[in-house]
Structure formats: structure tokens, C-alpha cells
């Protein structure tokens, strides 16, 4: 990150209020994964959609890469208090993707299922934003394994744990199903502008 870009960003933070409360700007891309990285085998990998959909479907890695992609530039905010501005991501726009199989009106939540059983839950409405991706490129290059290769969700308006790495399936559900971190005490909604970091649950 060169000096001028950094200085420009610092000015932007002050003038535009781009940094949510309690966050600080980083130029790095930290890695946060619970447990080891799952190995990626392009021959056996698949992505499935199931639950409240018109048609349950499955894509191989070769098939998924044929889908049209969108590139977005976005700010990302992690609950561990780093934010990074102007990250460039490419992938399949979620709101385009759902047209391939049709979502039933009864679907209200999307549960992302990942290798090694990481899950995270998001209201369908939030997933339909115009910057939610099934992302496989970052900064013009294929996603690194540390950052969730081959495929992750990207839900920029929520804290970054809602962006599921090593994605393998999307479940469309009538009921909400708190995921891995949500069950461990992270906030169910995760809006960085409201500082929805943690949430007391009944059992602790
Ligand atoms: N499958 C999976 N997805 C995950 C995680 C994980 O442990 N496993 N960690 C989450 C958390 S807490 C964060 S902050 C981001 C970190 O993404 P990064 O490592 O690319 O920065 O991924 C999220 N997605
Ligand atoms: Mo995180």
C-alpha cells in the first residue's frame, strides 16, 4: 500500500464516515479460520442448493465456473475490529444465482454449509443485496485456500464471519438456524454499523 493511497483513505475515513464504530483500518488481509483448511479437490468438489427451492441443484467446480460473474469493490468489516476498504471481489451474484433454481416464498433464511461443518445464517433479504457474491476471485486472482478457496459467500454489509469460506451448500429455510459463531455467542444479525458483535444467549 503506497503512501498516497493510504493518506487518501485516511482522509476519506474522516470525511465520509466509512469506518463503523470500534473498527480500525488495516491494509492487510488477516486470515481467520476455525481449524485447518479443508483440502480442495476440483474433481470431487460440488456446490448444492436445498430446502425451500423450486428445484434442488448441484454444480461441479467446472460447471460453477461457467456461470456469469460480477466484480464488486467493497469495504469489509471483521468483528475482530479490522476493516479493509475497497476490496475487489469477483463471483456469481447471489440474486442472479437464485434465478437458476427458484426460491419458494416460504424461504426466509439462507444457511451456508461449509467443509468441516462451519455454518452461518443470514436472512434471505440480506442475501439479495446487489453486492452479495458467491466469490472465487479476490484482487483479480483465484481465491487463496486461506481465504476460503475455492468458493465463499461474500456478504459485505455484515461482519465478516457471515461470509462463509469453503462453501459447499446453501440451505433455504423457513426458520432461522444460528450457525457456528452465532451459537458460540456472536450476534445473530451482525450489523457493523450497530456494533452487533456479541449476544448473550440463554445458556451462558
Ligand atoms: N468455513 C469457514 N468460514 C469462515 C470462517 C471459518 O472459520 N470457516 N471464519 C469466519 C470469520 S470469523 C471471518 S472474520 C472470516 C475471515 O475471512 P478471511 O480469513 O478471508 O479474512 O471468514 C469467516 N468464514
Ligand atoms: Mo471473524
Tab-separated table of C-alpha atoms and ligand atoms in Angstrom:
chain	number	residue	atom	x	y	z
A	1	UNK	CA	0.000	0.000	0.000
A	2	UNK	CA	1.667	3.188	-1.073
A	3	UNK	CA	1.738	6.349	0.976
A	4	UNK	CA	-0.617	8.358	-1.219
A	5	UNK	CA	-3.320	5.708	-1.247
A	6	UNK	CA	-3.083	5.327	2.490
A	7	UNK	CA	-3.313	9.057	3.030
A	8	UNK	CA	-6.277	9.320	0.694
A	9	UNK	CA	-8.046	6.589	2.634
A	10	UNK	CA	-7.374	8.306	5.941
A	11	UNK	CA	-8.917	11.478	4.575
A	12	UNK	CA	-11.892	9.500	3.316
A	13	UNK	CA	-12.442	7.922	6.706
A	14	UNK	CA	-12.615	11.315	8.320
A	15	UNK	CA	-14.818	12.933	5.708
A	16	UNK	CA	-17.155	10.116	4.757
A	17	UNK	CA	-17.621	8.200	7.979
A	18	UNK	CA	-16.804	4.951	6.219
A	19	UNK	CA	-15.429	3.256	9.301
A	20	UNK	CA	-18.051	1.654	11.582
A	21	UNK	CA	-17.759	2.258	15.331
A	22	UNK	CA	-14.988	0.388	17.125
A	23	UNK	CA	-13.188	-0.579	13.915
A	24	UNK	CA	-9.713	0.343	12.657
A	25	UNK	CA	-8.472	0.308	9.143
A	26	UNK	CA	-5.967	-2.304	8.034
A	27	UNK	CA	-4.099	-2.680	4.778
A	28	UNK	CA	-3.522	-6.374	5.446
A	29	UNK	CA	-5.874	-9.231	4.786
A	30	UNK	CA	-5.863	-11.222	8.036
A	31	UNK	CA	-6.767	-14.903	7.969
A	32	UNK	CA	-9.353	-16.157	10.428
A	33	UNK	CA	-10.318	-19.787	10.155
A	34	UNK	CA	-11.522	-22.078	12.890
A	35	UNK	CA	-9.466	-25.231	12.448
A	36	UNK	CA	-7.423	-26.368	9.450
A	37	UNK	CA	-8.119	-25.552	5.815
A	38	UNK	CA	-10.129	-28.264	4.099
A	39	UNK	CA	-8.346	-29.654	1.020
A	40	UNK	CA	-9.854	-28.678	-2.325
A	41	UNK	CA	-10.199	-31.359	-4.974
A	42	UNK	CA	-11.713	-29.897	-8.186
A	43	UNK	CA	-12.703	-33.394	-9.327
A	44	UNK	CA	-14.933	-34.152	-6.341
A	45	UNK	CA	-15.985	-30.668	-5.166
A	46	UNK	CA	-19.602	-29.713	-5.600
A	47	UNK	CA	-21.987	-26.978	-4.559
A	48	UNK	CA	-25.552	-27.870	-3.644
A	49	UNK	CA	-28.723	-25.880	-3.010
A	50	UNK	CA	-31.509	-27.480	-1.000
A	51	UNK	CA	-34.524	-26.744	1.173
A	52	UNK	CA	-37.191	-24.223	0.165
A	53	UNK	CA	-36.260	-24.072	-3.511
A	54	UNK	CA	-38.253	-24.949	-6.616
A	55	UNK	CA	-35.537	-27.305	-7.769
A	56	UNK	CA	-32.665	-28.733	-5.718
A	57	UNK	CA	-29.485	-28.474	-7.754
A	58	UNK	CA	-25.793	-29.321	-7.757
A	59	UNK	CA	-22.817	-27.864	-9.638
A	60	UNK	CA	-19.372	-29.327	-10.125
A	61	UNK	CA	-16.430	-26.917	-9.985
A	62	UNK	CA	-16.217	-26.939	-13.798
A	63	UNK	CA	-19.932	-26.193	-14.090
A	64	UNK	CA	-19.896	-23.452	-11.476
A	65	UNK	CA	-17.114	-21.621	-13.255
A	66	UNK	CA	-19.277	-21.381	-16.378
A	67	UNK	CA	-21.770	-19.115	-14.599
A	68	UNK	CA	-21.583	-15.387	-15.395
A	69	UNK	CA	-19.678	-13.370	-12.809
A	70	UNK	CA	-19.818	-9.864	-11.393
A	71	UNK	CA	-16.967	-7.822	-9.934
A	72	UNK	CA	-17.576	-5.558	-6.954
A	73	UNK	CA	-15.462	-3.194	-4.880
A	74	UNK	CA	-16.453	-3.123	-1.237
A	75	UNK	CA	-15.442	-2.387	2.333
A	76	UNK	CA	-15.222	-5.348	4.711
A	77	UNK	CA	-15.571	-5.258	8.493
A	78	UNK	CA	-14.454	-8.056	10.803
A	79	UNK	CA	-15.742	-8.451	14.332
A	80	UNK	CA	-12.103	-8.689	15.485
A	81	UNK	CA	-12.074	-4.927	14.723
A	82	UNK	CA	-10.256	-4.686	11.424
A	83	UNK	CA	-11.841	-3.114	8.383
A	84	UNK	CA	-10.438	-3.007	4.923
A	85	UNK	CA	-11.622	-0.613	2.235
A	86	UNK	CA	-12.029	-1.101	-1.487
A	87	UNK	CA	-11.537	-4.842	-1.670
A	88	UNK	CA	-12.155	-6.156	-5.181
A	89	UNK	CA	-14.058	-9.424	-5.417
A	90	UNK	CA	-15.439	-11.434	-8.312
A	91	UNK	CA	-18.015	-14.180	-8.312
A	92	UNK	CA	-21.587	-15.112	-9.062
A	93	UNK	CA	-24.087	-12.529	-7.859
A	94	UNK	CA	-26.361	-14.273	-5.363
A	95	UNK	CA	-29.507	-12.602	-6.716
A	96	UNK	CA	-28.673	-13.905	-10.206
A	97	UNK	CA	-27.736	-17.332	-8.871
A	98	UNK	CA	-31.152	-17.929	-7.234
A	99	UNK	CA	-32.872	-17.486	-10.607
A	100	UNK	CA	-31.285	-20.772	-11.690
A	101	UNK	CA	-33.368	-22.822	-9.264
A	102	UNK	CA	-36.106	-20.546	-7.906
A	103	UNK	CA	-36.648	-19.740	-4.255
A	104	UNK	CA	-40.008	-20.627	-2.716
A	105	UNK	CA	-41.873	-17.777	-1.000
A	106	UNK	CA	-41.598	-19.779	2.233
A	107	UNK	CA	-37.804	-19.325	2.298
A	108	UNK	CA	-36.783	-16.656	4.786
A	109	UNK	CA	-33.209	-17.609	5.748
A	110	UNK	CA	-30.136	-18.883	3.986
A	111	UNK	CA	-27.808	-21.218	5.849
A	112	UNK	CA	-24.330	-21.551	4.359
A	113	UNK	CA	-22.800	-25.002	4.904
A	114	UNK	CA	-19.045	-25.352	4.584
A	115	UNK	CA	-16.453	-28.089	4.652
A	116	UNK	CA	-15.631	-29.176	8.214
A	117	UNK	CA	-19.145	-28.190	9.293
A	118	UNK	CA	-18.784	-24.421	9.580
A	119	UNK	CA	-22.211	-22.849	9.123
A	120	UNK	CA	-23.583	-19.339	9.181
A	121	UNK	CA	-27.103	-17.969	8.829
A	122	UNK	CA	-28.330	-14.844	7.054
A	123	UNK	CA	-31.812	-13.549	6.258
A	124	UNK	CA	-32.649	-14.157	2.601
A	125	UNK	CA	-33.473	-10.468	2.274
A	126	UNK	CA	-29.892	-9.512	3.182
A	127	UNK	CA	-28.523	-12.024	0.702
A	128	UNK	CA	-30.485	-10.334	-2.097
A	129	UNK	CA	-28.437	-7.116	-1.835
A	130	UNK	CA	-26.703	-6.070	-5.029
A	131	UNK	CA	-23.224	-6.839	-3.656
A	132	UNK	CA	-23.653	-10.350	-2.267
A	133	UNK	CA	-21.470	-12.817	-4.146
A	134	UNK	CA	-20.515	-16.440	-4.292
A	135	UNK	CA	-16.942	-15.281	-4.679
A	136	UNK	CA	-13.949	-17.109	-6.105
A	137	UNK	CA	-11.609	-14.307	-7.090
A	138	UNK	CA	-10.039	-11.665	-4.909
A	139	UNK	CA	-7.959	-8.815	-6.327
A	140	UNK	CA	-8.119	-10.369	-9.798
A	141	UNK	CA	-6.675	-13.712	-8.705
A	142	UNK	CA	-8.212	-17.015	-7.718
A	143	UNK	CA	-9.061	-17.081	-4.037
A	144	UNK	CA	-6.326	-18.483	-1.804
A	145	UNK	CA	-7.083	-21.525	0.315
A	146	UNK	CA	-6.594	-19.455	3.492
A	147	UNK	CA	-9.356	-17.122	2.335
A	148	UNK	CA	-11.815	-19.900	1.546
A	149	UNK	CA	-10.938	-21.451	-1.811
A	150	UNK	CA	-12.476	-22.462	-3.971
A	151	UNK	CA	-15.669	-20.579	-3.077
A	152	UNK	CA	-17.031	-18.386	-0.318
A	153	UNK	CA	-20.048	-16.230	0.247
A	154	UNK	CA	-19.392	-12.518	0.481
A	155	UNK	CA	-21.937	-10.503	2.451
A	156	UNK	CA	-20.212	-7.131	2.773
A	157	UNK	CA	-22.784	-5.333	4.881
A	158	UNK	CA	-22.453	-7.812	7.763
A	159	UNK	CA	-19.459	-8.682	9.942
A	160	UNK	CA	-17.107	-10.924	8.024
A	161	UNK	CA	-17.858	-14.177	9.853
A	162	UNK	CA	-21.143	-14.179	7.872
A	163	UNK	CA	-19.017	-14.589	4.719
A	164	UNK	CA	-18.625	-18.366	4.671
A	165	UNK	CA	-15.354	-19.802	3.360
A	166	UNK	CA	-15.086	-23.295	1.829
A	167	UNK	CA	-18.755	-23.113	0.836
A	168	UNK	CA	-20.378	-26.433	-0.151
A	169	UNK	CA	-24.113	-25.900	0.150
A	170	UNK	CA	-26.785	-23.267	0.590
A	171	UNK	CA	-29.867	-24.260	2.535
A	172	UNK	CA	-33.013	-22.187	2.089
A	173	UNK	CA	-35.064	-22.372	5.262
A	174	UNK	CA	-38.385	-21.185	6.688
A	175	UNK	CA	-36.789	-20.899	10.136
A	176	UNK	CA	-33.560	-19.296	11.273
A	177	UNK	CA	-30.749	-21.651	12.308
A	178	UNK	CA	-27.927	-19.942	14.192
A	179	UNK	CA	-24.569	-21.080	12.794
A	180	UNK	CA	-21.163	-21.867	14.264
A	181	UNK	CA	-20.200	-18.453	15.669
A	182	UNK	CA	-23.795	-17.422	16.291
A	183	UNK	CA	-24.139	-20.435	18.598
A	184	UNK	CA	-20.841	-19.520	20.248
A	185	UNK	CA	-22.106	-16.085	21.298
A	186	UNK	CA	-21.695	-13.906	18.246
A	187	UNK	CA	-24.652	-11.718	17.365
A	188	UNK	CA	-27.278	-13.256	15.108
A	189	UNK	CA	-27.710	-10.122	12.981
A	190	UNK	CA	-24.093	-8.861	12.779
A	191	UNK	CA	-24.595	-5.308	11.510
A	192	UNK	CA	-21.257	-3.482	11.949
A	193	UNK	CA	-22.960	-0.064	11.978
A	194	UNK	CA	-24.989	-1.119	15.016
A	195	UNK	CA	-21.976	-2.902	16.552
A	196	UNK	CA	-23.901	-6.162	16.727
A	197	UNK	CA	-20.842	-8.143	17.803
A	198	UNK	CA	-21.942	-10.426	20.601
A	199	UNK	CA	-25.208	-11.586	22.022
A	200	UNK	CA	-25.973	-13.209	25.320
A	201	UNK	CA	-27.775	-16.478	24.818
A	202	UNK	CA	-29.806	-18.399	27.338
A	203	UNK	CA	-27.102	-20.841	28.272
A	204	UNK	CA	-24.223	-18.566	29.255
B	1	LIG	N1	-15.776	-22.076	6.621
B	1	LIG	C1	-15.389	-21.053	7.374
B	1	LIG	N2	-15.752	-19.816	7.008
B	1	LIG	C2	-15.382	-18.746	7.746
B	1	LIG	C3	-14.637	-18.915	8.938
B	1	LIG	C4	-14.270	-20.246	9.306
B	1	LIG	O1	-13.628	-20.474	10.345
B	1	LIG	N3	-14.648	-21.283	8.483
B	1	LIG	N4	-14.303	-17.823	9.698
B	1	LIG	C5	-15.139	-16.620	9.541
B	1	LIG	C6	-14.565	-15.469	10.176
B	1	LIG	S1	-14.710	-15.380	11.859
B	1	LIG	C7	-14.045	-14.434	9.461
B	1	LIG	S2	-13.590	-12.984	10.213
B	1	LIG	C8	-13.807	-14.551	8.020
B	1	LIG	C9	-12.336	-14.385	7.766
B	1	LIG	O2	-12.059	-14.466	6.415
B	1	LIG	P1	-10.541	-14.345	5.943
B	1	LIG	O3	-9.764	-15.426	6.629
B	1	LIG	O4	-10.556	-14.457	4.467
B	1	LIG	O5	-10.074	-12.981	6.411
B	1	LIG	O6	-14.231	-15.787	7.485
B	1	LIG	C10	-15.396	-16.316	8.073
B	1	LIG	N5	-15.764	-17.512	7.353
B	2	LIG	MO1	-14.196	-13.111	12.407
